[in-house]
Amino acid sequence: MIGGLFIYNHKGEVLISRVYRDDIGRNAVDAFRVNVIHARQQVRSPVTNIARTSFFHVKRSNIWLAAVTKQNVNAAMVFEFLYKMCDVMTAYFGKISEENIKNNFVLIYELLDEILDFGYPQNSETGALKTFITQQGIKSQTKEEQSQITSQVTGQIGWRREGIKYRRNELFLDVLESVNLLMSPQGQVLSAHVSGRVVMKSYLSGMPECKFGMNDKIVIDKQGKGDATVSIAIDDCTFHQCVRLSKFDSERSISFIPPDGEYELMRYRTTKDIILPFRVIPLVREVGRTKLEVKVVIKSNFKPSLLAQKIEVRIPTPLNTSGVQVICMKGKAKYKASENAIVWKIKRMAGMKESQISAEIELLPTNDKKKWARPPISMNFEVPFAPSGLKVRYLKVFEPKLNYSDHDVIKWVRYIGRSGIYETRC
Amino acid sequence: MPAVSKGDGMRGLAVFISDIRNCKSKEAEIKRINKELANIRSKFKGDKALDGYSKKKYVCKLLFIFLLGHDIDFGHMEAVNLLSSNKYTEKQIGYLFISVLVNSNSDLIRLINNAIKNDLSSRNPTFMNLALHCIANVGSREMAEAFAAEVPRILVAGDTMDSVKQSAALCLLRLNRTSPDLVPMGEWTARVVHLLNDQHLGVVTAATSLITTLAQKNPDDFKTSVSLAVARLSRIVTSASTDLQDYTYYFVAAPWLSVKLLRLLQCYPPPEDAAIRGRLTECLETILNKAQEPPKSKKVQHSNAKNAVLFEAISLIIHHDSEPTLLVRACNQLGQFLQHRETNLRYLALESMCTLASSEFSHEAVKTHIETVINALKTERDVSVRQRAVDLLYAMCDRSNAKQIVAEMLSYLETADYSIREEIVLKVAILAEKYAVDYTWYVDTILNLIRIAGDYVSEEVWYRVIQIVINRDDVQGYAAKTVFEALQAPACHENLVKVGGYILGEFGNLIAGDPRSSPLIQFNLLHSKFHLCSVPTRALLLSAYIKFINLFPEVKGTIQEVLRSDSQLRNADVELQQRAVEYLRLSCIASTDILATVLEEMPPFPERESSILAKLKKKKGPGTVPDPEDNRKERCANINGATNHSSTTANAKASAPSFIGDLLAPVLPPINRPRPVSSLSLLPTPLTPLSLQAYAMPLSPSAGSHFQVSSPASDLLSLGSASTLNSTPPSAPKASASLLVDVFSDNSPTAPIGAPAVVVADENFSRFVCKNNGVLFENQLLQIGLKSEYRQNLGRMYVFYGNKTSTQFHNFTASVVCQDGLNSQLNVHAKPADPMVEGGAQLQQTLNIECLSDFVEAPVLNIQFRYGGILQNISVKLPVTLNKFFQPTEMGSQDFFQRWKQLGAPQQEVQKIFKAMYSMDSEVTKAKIIGFGVALLDGVDPNPSNFVGAGVIHTKTSQVGCLIRLEPNAQAQMYRLTLRTSRDTVSQRLCDLLSDQF
């Protein structure tokens, strides 16, 4: 049970403070500021315990959101709530920034009152919230409207109201994945996983019934045509509340009445048969005490017709670097002293290609005996396919009451694979 | 110091610092710093040599980054290079970097030391000063090792500049503080003293600091500094303010130096040389006079400087504590400050007055300011000043003004700041106890205290009330009444409930006669608070209930009902549950006699240092709480001996004994004393060793019926020890067990084989040393009373056996056994007794006793009878002691001392120093000495508080003359007992007997 929720700016000034339970005092606000935001050492753990009080925090750009409790709560629940809170705020006023929060603080308090009650998370579905918490001035609602909202919010399908009409029934489906990797210098995969999300934007009339199908291994095997399509093994997944879980459990089919507008249909994670879009081959040679030679090769490992974008390779340099010379064939490379790294940027790169950078690093001899820890080389990129191998097989829409069929709905599908923490040791 | 010229400012540094200050977030700051570090690294790496200016600039930046909290692992070499520069600014930055950043085990330390050495020998005063400052700032052992010999040389060298001397003195002071063992004391010390005569006042000031520190360690080496300091002081004090030019601060001549000189003088006692002493007194008087002069300036600095000197002078006066006029003048001066509008001055005045109050010369003078101080307590806005006022009131309190002060403190307590409440509570409790003339006032005060500030009344305070009420039977009734009335309030503090529970449990019977406070009403009143209290208090209340059962049998049913209720018998708390179960069983099974024995009134507590005082001392740290009594012991005759708790060193060592320890103390008696297990805290069940022994007899065939009774009772005992919270649980049983063994081995080392292994009861034995009649033994079956008379070597004893049961005792036999050697020393003839004792009847037996020669052991009375078919075996030590055969002898002072001298052989004298176990009331002591059998001789000893007695012990074979001298020391709660007799064994035995009585 969350005892209170605070929002700070980057200086540690309190922007929003909402206390739900008496066991959280005012001093908790300061305790978090002093011990986490202004801590001498950077606090890396998202959970901090100060004087028998637990603080769970997430950071969005320069804004700190901290949930506080004195009880033994489920930490995953608290973080889920915090992320949801971020989503709700983004849905209401866009980017979470100090300015936006200051401009919307009445709204935020209103939201906080609605989505947390005595520390227990309540309905945090943006669509539902938007029906009764509006950014415009309060237009006096009639009794019927009020009762309609109440019955909808407390009813069986709280996330969608009746009577929605669109001239064009459209549906957007995005598969967003982030691929994480840790690789040894010899090219051995030490750990790799993909966490993905299926995000939908639906503009459909009435109360349509949707069915979503993908190349889930269990379903494919059941249907007995595993040879035709490549199937993937999903380690775990979570769904939006609109998905009928009983049906998923029994038939493994994903059917739902979608909310209106944008929402996250499911989240999943895979660890097997991941397509690694890039391979990094590092070569580091220490020449005496004052010189270091670094050579890094990257290889793209996908269909030549596809183009990867926004590629960035970050090669850390020792702390006593006194000068760097870089030579690269493709893209731009620069030594960034402020970040103690060489940053190599390539705008675009097709599949099955190779590129190389070499750098000479001069070192200043120090009286410090500490050896350089050699942090891993990290990489950022964006590719137009799902590294997990997930494919959308179908998305069917049924609306028995209104007069449109599956064929009349315009559907858009897009795959984006991004790098998460994509590191190679050197 | 040469000023940094404009052109010398480092622009790059300024830009960098302003960049850092403009950073929006920590990440941005780290980025900026990383960038700068990379820049500096590339600059330091560069093959071309940097010029001094850039080197200085970059070292400065590194220093700044370091001070921001980032690690710096390069640039040391560049900083060391700066040391060899000839420019002041570069050298300064180099030294700055080194004193901040270089750690002692660096490789560079040799280079640095070299550079410092060069600078020290450079004869350039600026460079020498920089080097000295660096040594002082680093102050590490390595620095001390390298330069401890060099610095004193510079200090005393004739050609050193004044400013360098100043720095050298301070540098040496620092080295002396960090590594005193490395600073060599040599011939320079003598010359340092003469720096007090230096022309340059700065040098004198620095040297005075150094000498003060050194003198604290080796006062003898610097004795000569006293006269020089006095001379210097008098020159400063008497000078016109313009004489000292630079060192005159807002019209006050050299205030810092004066303060330091006065501090130096506080390291020494008042000077013995009359001339110096006169001069010093004159100085101090002048300083006091100057305080009376109108201020020469309205500036606050002027009065601050003046007052600083004045306060230091007053502390010197207090330190010397030898000039009454000065002390009184100081006190009056402080009295003026008490009404000053400057808060700091009032604070300081109160603080100094606290110390003045403890001086015998000025105590009375301090007392005249009581109204002002009380006023300060009420009106001061600053809590720290009020706290000082409380301290001062405490310090100035004595018998004459105790009531007023305690009343004021109590009334202040209601509005007092939370931070000082507990301390005030303790102080009120101590003062109320110490100066209580009548104890009703004391009880009222403490109850008031609990009412006003119950939360701040610590355990010790209410423990102490209980101790005092139990030890003084004259207030018990009053206390019971007051507590009863206080408990009537709808909301009482828990501490009040505790005190109420305890006192009503002990002394509720004293007010039970009044129909308004009948037993049932008392019980209902207590029980109405029960559910509002915490577990320990409830436990205490349960004990009070069981005591009620003993005191008022008429409420037994009600109380048993309460104990039987589920909320007690099945309480979640183990302690409460156990108490409820055991008390219930005890009240059901045990007869009233057992109850009366088990639940007897608590015995008086041994007097010792007040636990409250110990707590206050602990709180404040030792030595900071002047016990007013200690300081004025000569004048304040302590009238109420019972509450005298002036601490002695012995007591102080054993300070802060927990109260539980206090209560348990009698469990571990110093010698084989009776009443060992009798008092356990919060569970007042005086289980005498006898009852224990009765329970511990399962071995003997007759124990069957007792055994049942014994199990709850012995459980009770272990419960009692468990309930003592922090004492070791098995201590009580262990103590009693060892006691039993002791008794056994004492009395029958070679008990005849086959004799029943019965332990001899002697718990009442020592009670009979000084009296002849009373109850010797009692258990639930039998009571043995004694009546005895002695003349010369003959005695007759009447023993009364009372059957306490309703059934007959069969086969009753009582015989006296004189074990082994005693046969030849004592002849005891017992007339045979009737073999049948009717229920409720009494049987008399006569014993004729004849003393043949002096003896140590006592005869044992063995009693055997059948009760309900079971054989009972009881052994009691008969209180026939050597002193019974005393014949008092009256004699004059001259006569006494003549005989005293005659018995001067070492083996004839026995002396024993021991701690008082009972209150040191002189009337009681007198009665005891007379009861012991000797004549009490008045006016023999020059000290009227000592007791002197004389007597002759008659045995059949011989007569032994005996002289006794008992010297009480009320201060220390100790006695010294000296005995001289013509026979050494007699001396020893008598001494043992008598010393147990006080």
Coordinates of C-alpha atoms in Angstrom, one line a residue, chain A:
Chain A
M1 CA 0.0 0.0 0.0
I2 CA 1.6 3.2 -1.1
G3 CA 1.8 5.7 1.7
G4 CA 2.5 8.8 -0.4
L5 CA 3.7 10.0 -3.7
F6 CA 6.1 12.8 -4.4
I7 CA 7.3 14.5 -7.5
Y8 CA 10.5 16.4 -7.5
N9 CA 12.3 18.5 -10.0
H10 CA 16.0 17.9 -10.7
K11 CA 17.1 20.2 -7.9
G12 CA 15.0 18.2 -5.4
E13 CA 12.3 20.8 -5.0
V14 CA 8.9 19.2 -4.4
L15 CA 6.5 19.8 -7.2
I16 CA 3.7 17.4 -6.1
S17 CA 3.3 15.9 -2.8
R18 CA 0.3 13.7 -1.9
V19 CA 0.2 11.7 1.3
Y20 CA -2.3 8.9 1.6
R21 CA -1.5 7.4 4.9
D22 CA -0.7 8.8 8.3
D23 CA 2.5 6.8 8.8
I24 CA 4.2 8.9 6.2
G25 CA 5.2 12.2 7.7
R26 CA 6.4 15.4 6.1
N27 CA 10.0 14.5 6.8
A28 CA 9.8 11.7 4.3
V29 CA 9.9 14.3 1.6
D30 CA 13.2 15.6 2.8
A31 CA 14.6 12.2 3.6
F32 CA 14.3 11.2 -0.1
R33 CA 15.8 14.5 -1.3
V34 CA 18.7 14.3 1.1
N35 CA 19.5 10.6 0.7
V36 CA 18.7 10.0 -3.0
I37 CA 18.5 13.1 -5.1
H38 CA 21.3 15.0 -3.3
A39 CA 23.3 11.9 -2.4
R40 CA 27.0 12.1 -2.6
Q41 CA 27.3 8.9 -4.6
Q42 CA 24.8 8.4 -7.3
V43 CA 22.0 6.2 -6.1
R44 CA 21.5 3.4 -8.7
S45 CA 19.0 1.3 -6.9
P46 CA 15.4 2.2 -7.6
V47 CA 14.4 1.1 -4.1
T48 CA 15.9 2.9 -1.1
N49 CA 15.3 2.2 2.5
I50 CA 15.6 5.1 4.8
A51 CA 14.6 4.8 8.5
R52 CA 12.2 1.9 7.9
T53 CA 10.6 3.7 5.1
S54 CA 10.9 2.5 1.5
F55 CA 11.2 4.8 -1.4
F56 CA 10.5 3.6 -4.9
H57 CA 11.6 6.0 -7.6
V58 CA 11.6 6.4 -11.3
K59 CA 13.1 9.2 -13.2
R60 CA 11.6 10.8 -16.3
S61 CA 14.0 13.2 -17.9
N62 CA 14.7 15.6 -15.0
I63 CA 11.7 14.7 -12.9
W64 CA 11.8 12.3 -10.0
L65 CA 8.7 10.3 -9.1
A66 CA 8.9 8.7 -5.7
A67 CA 6.4 6.4 -4.0
V68 CA 6.8 6.0 -0.3
T69 CA 5.6 3.4 2.0
K70 CA 6.2 2.0 5.5
Q71 CA 4.7 -1.3 4.8
N72 CA 6.0 -4.4 3.1
V73 CA 4.4 -3.8 -0.3
N74 CA 4.9 -5.6 -3.6
A75 CA 7.6 -3.6 -5.2
A76 CA 6.6 -4.7 -8.7
M77 CA 3.1 -3.4 -8.0
V78 CA 4.5 0.0 -7.0
F79 CA 6.6 0.3 -10.1
E80 CA 3.8 -0.9 -12.3
F81 CA 1.8 1.9 -10.8
L82 CA 4.5 4.5 -11.2
Y83 CA 4.9 3.6 -14.9
K84 CA 1.1 3.7 -15.3
M85 CA 1.1 7.1 -13.6
C86 CA 3.7 8.3 -16.2
D87 CA 1.6 7.0 -19.0
V88 CA -1.5 8.7 -17.7
M89 CA 0.3 12.0 -17.3
T90 CA 1.8 11.7 -20.8
A91 CA -1.7 11.0 -22.2
Y92 CA -3.1 14.1 -20.5
F93 CA -0.4 16.7 -21.1
G94 CA 2.4 15.2 -23.2
K95 CA 6.0 15.1 -22.1
I96 CA 6.7 14.9 -18.4
S97 CA 8.7 18.0 -17.6
E98 CA 8.9 20.5 -14.8
E99 CA 7.0 23.1 -16.8
N100 CA 4.2 20.7 -17.7
I101 CA 3.8 19.5 -14.2
K102 CA 3.7 23.0 -12.8
N103 CA 1.1 24.0 -15.4
N104 CA -1.1 21.0 -14.6
F105 CA -0.7 20.5 -10.9
V106 CA -4.4 20.8 -10.2
L107 CA -5.0 18.1 -12.8
I108 CA -2.3 15.9 -11.3
Y109 CA -3.8 16.1 -7.8
E110 CA -7.2 15.3 -9.3
L111 CA -5.7 12.3 -11.1
L112 CA -3.8 11.1 -7.9
D113 CA -7.1 11.2 -6.0
E114 CA -8.7 9.1 -8.6
I115 CA -6.1 6.4 -9.3
L116 CA -5.0 5.8 -5.7
D117 CA -7.3 5.4 -2.8
F118 CA -5.8 5.2 0.6
G119 CA -2.7 3.9 -1.2
Y120 CA -4.5 1.2 -3.2
P121 CA -4.2 1.6 -6.9
Q122 CA -7.6 2.1 -8.6
N123 CA -8.7 2.4 -12.3
S124 CA -5.8 3.9 -14.1
E125 CA -7.1 3.4 -17.6
T126 CA -6.6 6.7 -19.5
G127 CA -9.6 6.3 -21.7
A128 CA -11.8 5.8 -18.7
L129 CA -10.2 8.6 -16.7
K130 CA -10.7 11.0 -19.6
T131 CA -14.4 10.7 -19.5
F132 CA -14.7 12.3 -16.1
I133 CA -11.3 14.1 -15.5
T134 CA -11.0 16.7 -18.2
Q135 CA -8.5 19.4 -18.9
Q136 CA -11.2 21.8 -19.9
G137 CA -13.3 23.7 -17.5
I138 CA -16.0 21.7 -15.8
K139 CA -19.0 21.6 -18.0
S140 CA -22.0 20.9 -15.9
Q141 CA -22.9 17.3 -16.6
T142 CA -26.5 16.3 -16.5
K143 CA -27.7 13.7 -14.0
E144 CA -28.0 11.1 -16.8
E145 CA -24.5 11.8 -18.0
Q146 CA -23.1 11.4 -14.5
S147 CA -24.9 8.2 -13.9
Q148 CA -23.8 7.0 -17.3
I149 CA -20.2 7.6 -16.4
T150 CA -20.6 5.9 -13.1
S151 CA -22.2 2.8 -14.6
Q152 CA -19.6 2.7 -17.3
V153 CA -16.6 3.1 -15.0
T154 CA -18.0 0.6 -12.5
G155 CA -19.4 -1.7 -15.2
Q156 CA -18.0 -4.8 -16.9
I157 CA -16.3 -3.0 -19.8
G158 CA -14.9 0.0 -17.9
W159 CA -12.5 0.9 -20.6
R160 CA -14.9 1.6 -23.5
R161 CA -18.0 3.6 -23.7
E162 CA -20.9 2.9 -25.9
G163 CA -21.9 4.8 -29.0
I164 CA -18.5 5.5 -30.5
K165 CA -18.8 6.2 -34.3
Y166 CA -16.1 6.6 -36.9
R167 CA -16.6 7.2 -40.6
R168 CA -13.4 5.3 -41.3
N169 CA -12.7 2.3 -39.2
E170 CA -8.9 2.2 -38.8
L171 CA -6.5 0.2 -36.7
F172 CA -2.8 0.8 -36.1
L173 CA -0.6 -2.0 -34.7
D174 CA 3.0 -1.4 -33.6
V175 CA 5.4 -4.2 -32.4
L176 CA 8.1 -2.4 -30.4
E177 CA 11.0 -4.4 -29.2
S178 CA 14.2 -3.6 -27.4
V179 CA 17.0 -6.1 -27.6
N180 CA 19.5 -6.5 -24.7
L181 CA 22.8 -8.2 -25.0
L182 CA 26.0 -8.8 -23.2
M183 CA 28.7 -10.4 -25.2
S184 CA 32.2 -11.5 -24.3
P185 CA 35.3 -10.2 -26.2
Q186 CA 35.4 -13.5 -28.0
G187 CA 31.9 -13.1 -29.4
Q188 CA 30.2 -15.4 -26.9
V189 CA 26.7 -14.4 -25.9
L190 CA 26.7 -14.1 -22.1
S191 CA 23.1 -12.9 -21.9
A192 CA 20.5 -11.8 -24.3
H193 CA 16.8 -11.1 -24.2
V194 CA 14.1 -9.1 -26.0
S195 CA 11.4 -7.2 -24.2
G196 CA 8.6 -6.2 -26.5
R197 CA 5.3 -4.4 -26.6
V198 CA 2.4 -4.6 -28.9
V199 CA 0.9 -1.1 -29.0
M200 CA -2.4 -0.4 -30.7
K201 CA -4.3 2.6 -31.8
S202 CA -7.9 1.7 -32.6
Y203 CA -10.5 4.0 -34.2
L204 CA -13.4 1.6 -34.5
S205 CA -17.2 2.2 -34.2
G206 CA -19.5 0.4 -31.8
M207 CA -18.4 -2.3 -29.5
P208 CA -16.2 -4.5 -31.8
E209 CA -14.8 -7.8 -30.8
C210 CA -11.1 -8.3 -31.9
K211 CA -9.0 -11.3 -32.2
F212 CA -5.2 -11.1 -32.4
G213 CA -3.0 -13.8 -33.7
M214 CA 0.8 -14.2 -33.8
N215 CA 3.4 -16.8 -34.4
D216 CA 3.3 -18.1 -30.8
K217 CA 5.0 -21.5 -30.7
I218 CA 2.3 -23.1 -28.7
V219 CA -0.5 -22.1 -31.0
I220 CA 1.5 -23.0 -34.1
D221 CA 2.4 -26.4 -32.8
K222 CA -1.2 -27.0 -31.8
Q223 CA -2.4 -26.2 -35.3
G224 CA 0.2 -28.6 -36.7
K225 CA 1.7 -26.4 -39.4
G226 CA 4.9 -25.5 -37.6
D227 CA 7.0 -26.2 -40.7
A228 CA 5.4 -23.4 -42.7
T229 CA 6.1 -20.5 -40.4
V230 CA 8.9 -19.8 -37.9
S231 CA 7.4 -19.7 -34.5
I232 CA 8.7 -18.1 -31.3
A233 CA 8.8 -19.1 -27.7
I234 CA 7.4 -16.4 -25.4
D235 CA 8.8 -16.6 -21.9
D236 CA 6.2 -14.5 -20.3
C237 CA 3.6 -12.0 -21.3
T238 CA 1.1 -9.6 -19.7
F239 CA -2.0 -8.2 -21.3
H240 CA -4.1 -5.1 -21.2
Q241 CA -7.2 -5.6 -18.9
C242 CA -9.5 -5.8 -22.0
V243 CA -8.0 -9.1 -23.0
R244 CA -10.1 -12.1 -21.9
L245 CA -7.6 -14.0 -19.9
S246 CA -9.8 -17.1 -19.5
K247 CA -9.9 -17.5 -23.2
F248 CA -6.1 -17.1 -23.4
D249 CA -5.6 -19.7 -20.8
S250 CA -7.9 -22.2 -22.4
E251 CA -7.4 -21.6 -26.1
R252 CA -4.3 -19.4 -26.1
S253 CA -6.2 -17.0 -28.3
I254 CA -6.1 -13.3 -27.7
S255 CA -9.6 -11.8 -28.0
F256 CA -10.8 -8.5 -26.6
I257 CA -13.0 -5.5 -26.9
P258 CA -10.5 -2.7 -27.5
P259 CA -10.5 0.7 -25.7
D260 CA -10.8 3.7 -27.9
G261 CA -7.5 5.4 -28.9
E262 CA -4.0 4.3 -28.0
Y263 CA -3.2 1.5 -25.6
E264 CA -0.7 -1.2 -24.9
L265 CA -2.2 -4.5 -25.8
M266 CA 0.5 -6.8 -24.5
R267 CA 4.0 -7.0 -23.2
Y268 CA 6.2 -10.0 -23.6
R269 CA 9.7 -11.2 -23.2
T270 CA 11.7 -13.8 -25.2
T271 CA 15.2 -15.2 -24.6
K272 CA 15.5 -17.9 -27.3
D273 CA 16.5 -17.6 -31.0
I274 CA 17.0 -13.9 -30.9
I275 CA 18.2 -12.3 -34.1
L276 CA 21.1 -10.1 -33.0
P277 CA 21.1 -7.2 -35.5
F278 CA 24.7 -6.2 -34.9
R279 CA 27.9 -7.8 -33.8
V280 CA 30.8 -5.8 -32.3
I281 CA 34.3 -7.1 -32.5
P282 CA 36.7 -5.1 -30.3
L283 CA 40.5 -5.2 -30.3
V284 CA 42.3 -3.3 -27.5
R285 CA 46.1 -3.2 -27.3
E286 CA 48.1 -1.5 -24.6
V287 CA 51.3 -0.1 -25.8
G288 CA 53.4 0.7 -22.8
R289 CA 52.0 2.7 -20.0
T290 CA 51.1 5.8 -22.0
K291 CA 49.4 4.5 -25.1
L292 CA 46.4 2.4 -26.0
E293 CA 45.3 1.2 -29.4
V294 CA 41.7 0.4 -30.0
K295 CA 40.1 -1.2 -33.1
V296 CA 36.4 -1.9 -33.3
V297 CA 34.5 -3.6 -36.2
I298 CA 30.8 -3.8 -36.4
K299 CA 28.9 -6.2 -38.6
S300 CA 25.2 -5.9 -39.5
N301 CA 23.4 -9.2 -39.4
F302 CA 20.1 -9.0 -41.2
K303 CA 18.5 -8.9 -44.7
P304 CA 20.5 -6.7 -47.0
S305 CA 17.2 -5.0 -48.1
L306 CA 16.6 -3.6 -44.6
L307 CA 18.2 -0.5 -43.3
A308 CA 19.3 0.1 -39.7
Q309 CA 19.2 3.7 -38.5
K310 CA 20.6 5.9 -35.8
I311 CA 23.6 3.7 -35.1
E312 CA 25.9 4.9 -32.3
V313 CA 28.9 3.0 -30.9
R314 CA 30.3 4.2 -27.6
I315 CA 33.9 3.2 -26.8
P316 CA 34.9 4.1 -23.2
T317 CA 38.3 5.6 -22.7
P318 CA 40.5 5.3 -19.6
L319 CA 40.2 8.1 -16.9
N320 CA 43.7 9.3 -17.5
T321 CA 43.3 9.9 -21.3
S322 CA 45.2 12.9 -22.4
G323 CA 44.7 12.7 -26.1
V324 CA 42.8 10.7 -28.8
Q325 CA 43.3 10.2 -32.6
V326 CA 40.4 8.5 -34.4
I327 CA 40.2 7.2 -37.9
C328 CA 36.9 5.7 -39.3
M329 CA 35.7 4.8 -42.8
K330 CA 32.0 5.4 -42.3
G331 CA 30.1 7.9 -40.2
K332 CA 31.5 10.4 -37.7
A333 CA 33.6 9.6 -34.6
K334 CA 34.6 12.0 -31.9
Y335 CA 36.3 11.8 -28.5
K336 CA 33.9 13.2 -25.9
A337 CA 36.0 14.1 -22.9
S338 CA 33.0 15.0 -20.8
E339 CA 31.7 11.5 -21.1
N340 CA 35.1 9.7 -21.1
A341 CA 34.2 7.9 -24.4
I342 CA 34.7 7.9 -28.1
V343 CA 31.3 8.2 -29.8
W344 CA 31.0 6.9 -33.3
K345 CA 27.8 7.7 -35.2
I346 CA 26.5 6.2 -38.4
K347 CA 23.2 7.4 -39.9
R348 CA 22.2 4.4 -41.9
M349 CA 23.6 1.0 -42.6
A350 CA 22.2 -1.9 -44.7
G351 CA 22.2 -5.5 -43.7
M352 CA 25.2 -7.8 -44.1
K353 CA 27.7 -5.0 -44.1
E354 CA 30.8 -4.3 -42.1
S355 CA 32.4 -1.1 -40.8
Q356 CA 35.5 -0.3 -38.7
I357 CA 37.0 2.3 -36.5
S358 CA 40.5 2.6 -35.1
A359 CA 41.7 4.9 -32.3
E360 CA 45.0 5.8 -30.6
I361 CA 44.6 6.9 -27.1
E362 CA 47.4 8.7 -25.2
L363 CA 47.5 8.2 -21.5
L364 CA 49.0 10.3 -18.7
P365 CA 51.0 8.3 -16.2
T366 CA 49.4 8.6 -12.7
N367 CA 50.6 7.6 -9.3
D368 CA 47.4 5.8 -8.9
K369 CA 47.9 2.1 -9.0
K370 CA 44.3 1.3 -9.9
K371 CA 44.0 -0.6 -13.2
W372 CA 41.5 0.6 -15.7
A373 CA 38.3 -1.5 -15.3
R374 CA 37.6 -1.6 -19.1
P375 CA 33.9 -0.9 -19.2
P376 CA 32.1 -2.6 -22.1
I377 CA 31.5 -1.0 -25.5
S378 CA 27.8 -0.1 -25.9
M379 CA 25.7 0.4 -28.9
N380 CA 22.5 2.1 -30.0
F381 CA 20.4 1.4 -33.1
E382 CA 17.0 1.1 -34.6
V383 CA 16.0 -1.7 -37.1
P384 CA 12.7 -2.2 -39.0
F385 CA 12.0 -5.8 -37.9
A386 CA 11.4 -7.6 -34.6
P387 CA 14.6 -9.2 -33.3
S388 CA 12.5 -11.7 -31.4
G389 CA 11.1 -13.0 -34.6
L390 CA 7.5 -12.2 -33.7
K391 CA 5.1 -11.9 -36.6
V392 CA 1.5 -10.7 -36.6
R393 CA -0.5 -13.4 -38.3
Y394 CA -3.9 -11.8 -38.1
L395 CA -6.0 -9.2 -36.4
K396 CA -9.7 -9.8 -36.9
V397 CA -12.5 -7.4 -36.0
F398 CA -16.2 -8.4 -35.6
E399 CA -19.0 -6.0 -34.9
P400 CA -22.3 -7.9 -35.0
K401 CA -24.5 -4.9 -34.3
L402 CA -23.1 -2.3 -36.7
N403 CA -22.8 -2.9 -40.3
Y404 CA -19.2 -3.3 -41.0
S405 CA -17.0 -6.4 -41.4
D406 CA -13.4 -7.3 -41.0
H407 CA -12.6 -6.3 -44.6
D408 CA -13.8 -2.7 -44.1
V409 CA -11.3 -2.0 -41.4
I410 CA -8.1 -0.5 -42.5
K411 CA -5.2 -2.1 -40.6
W412 CA -1.6 -0.9 -40.3
V413 CA 1.2 -3.0 -38.9
R414 CA 4.7 -1.8 -38.1
Y415 CA 7.8 -3.5 -36.5
I416 CA 10.5 -1.5 -34.7
G417 CA 13.5 -3.1 -33.0
R418 CA 15.6 -0.9 -30.8
S419 CA 18.7 -1.5 -28.8
G420 CA 18.2 -1.7 -25.0
I421 CA 21.5 -2.3 -23.2
Y422 CA 23.6 -3.7 -26.0
E423 CA 27.1 -4.2 -24.8
T424 CA 30.2 -6.0 -25.7
R425 CA 33.1 -6.5 -23.3
C426 CA 36.5 -5.5 -24.5

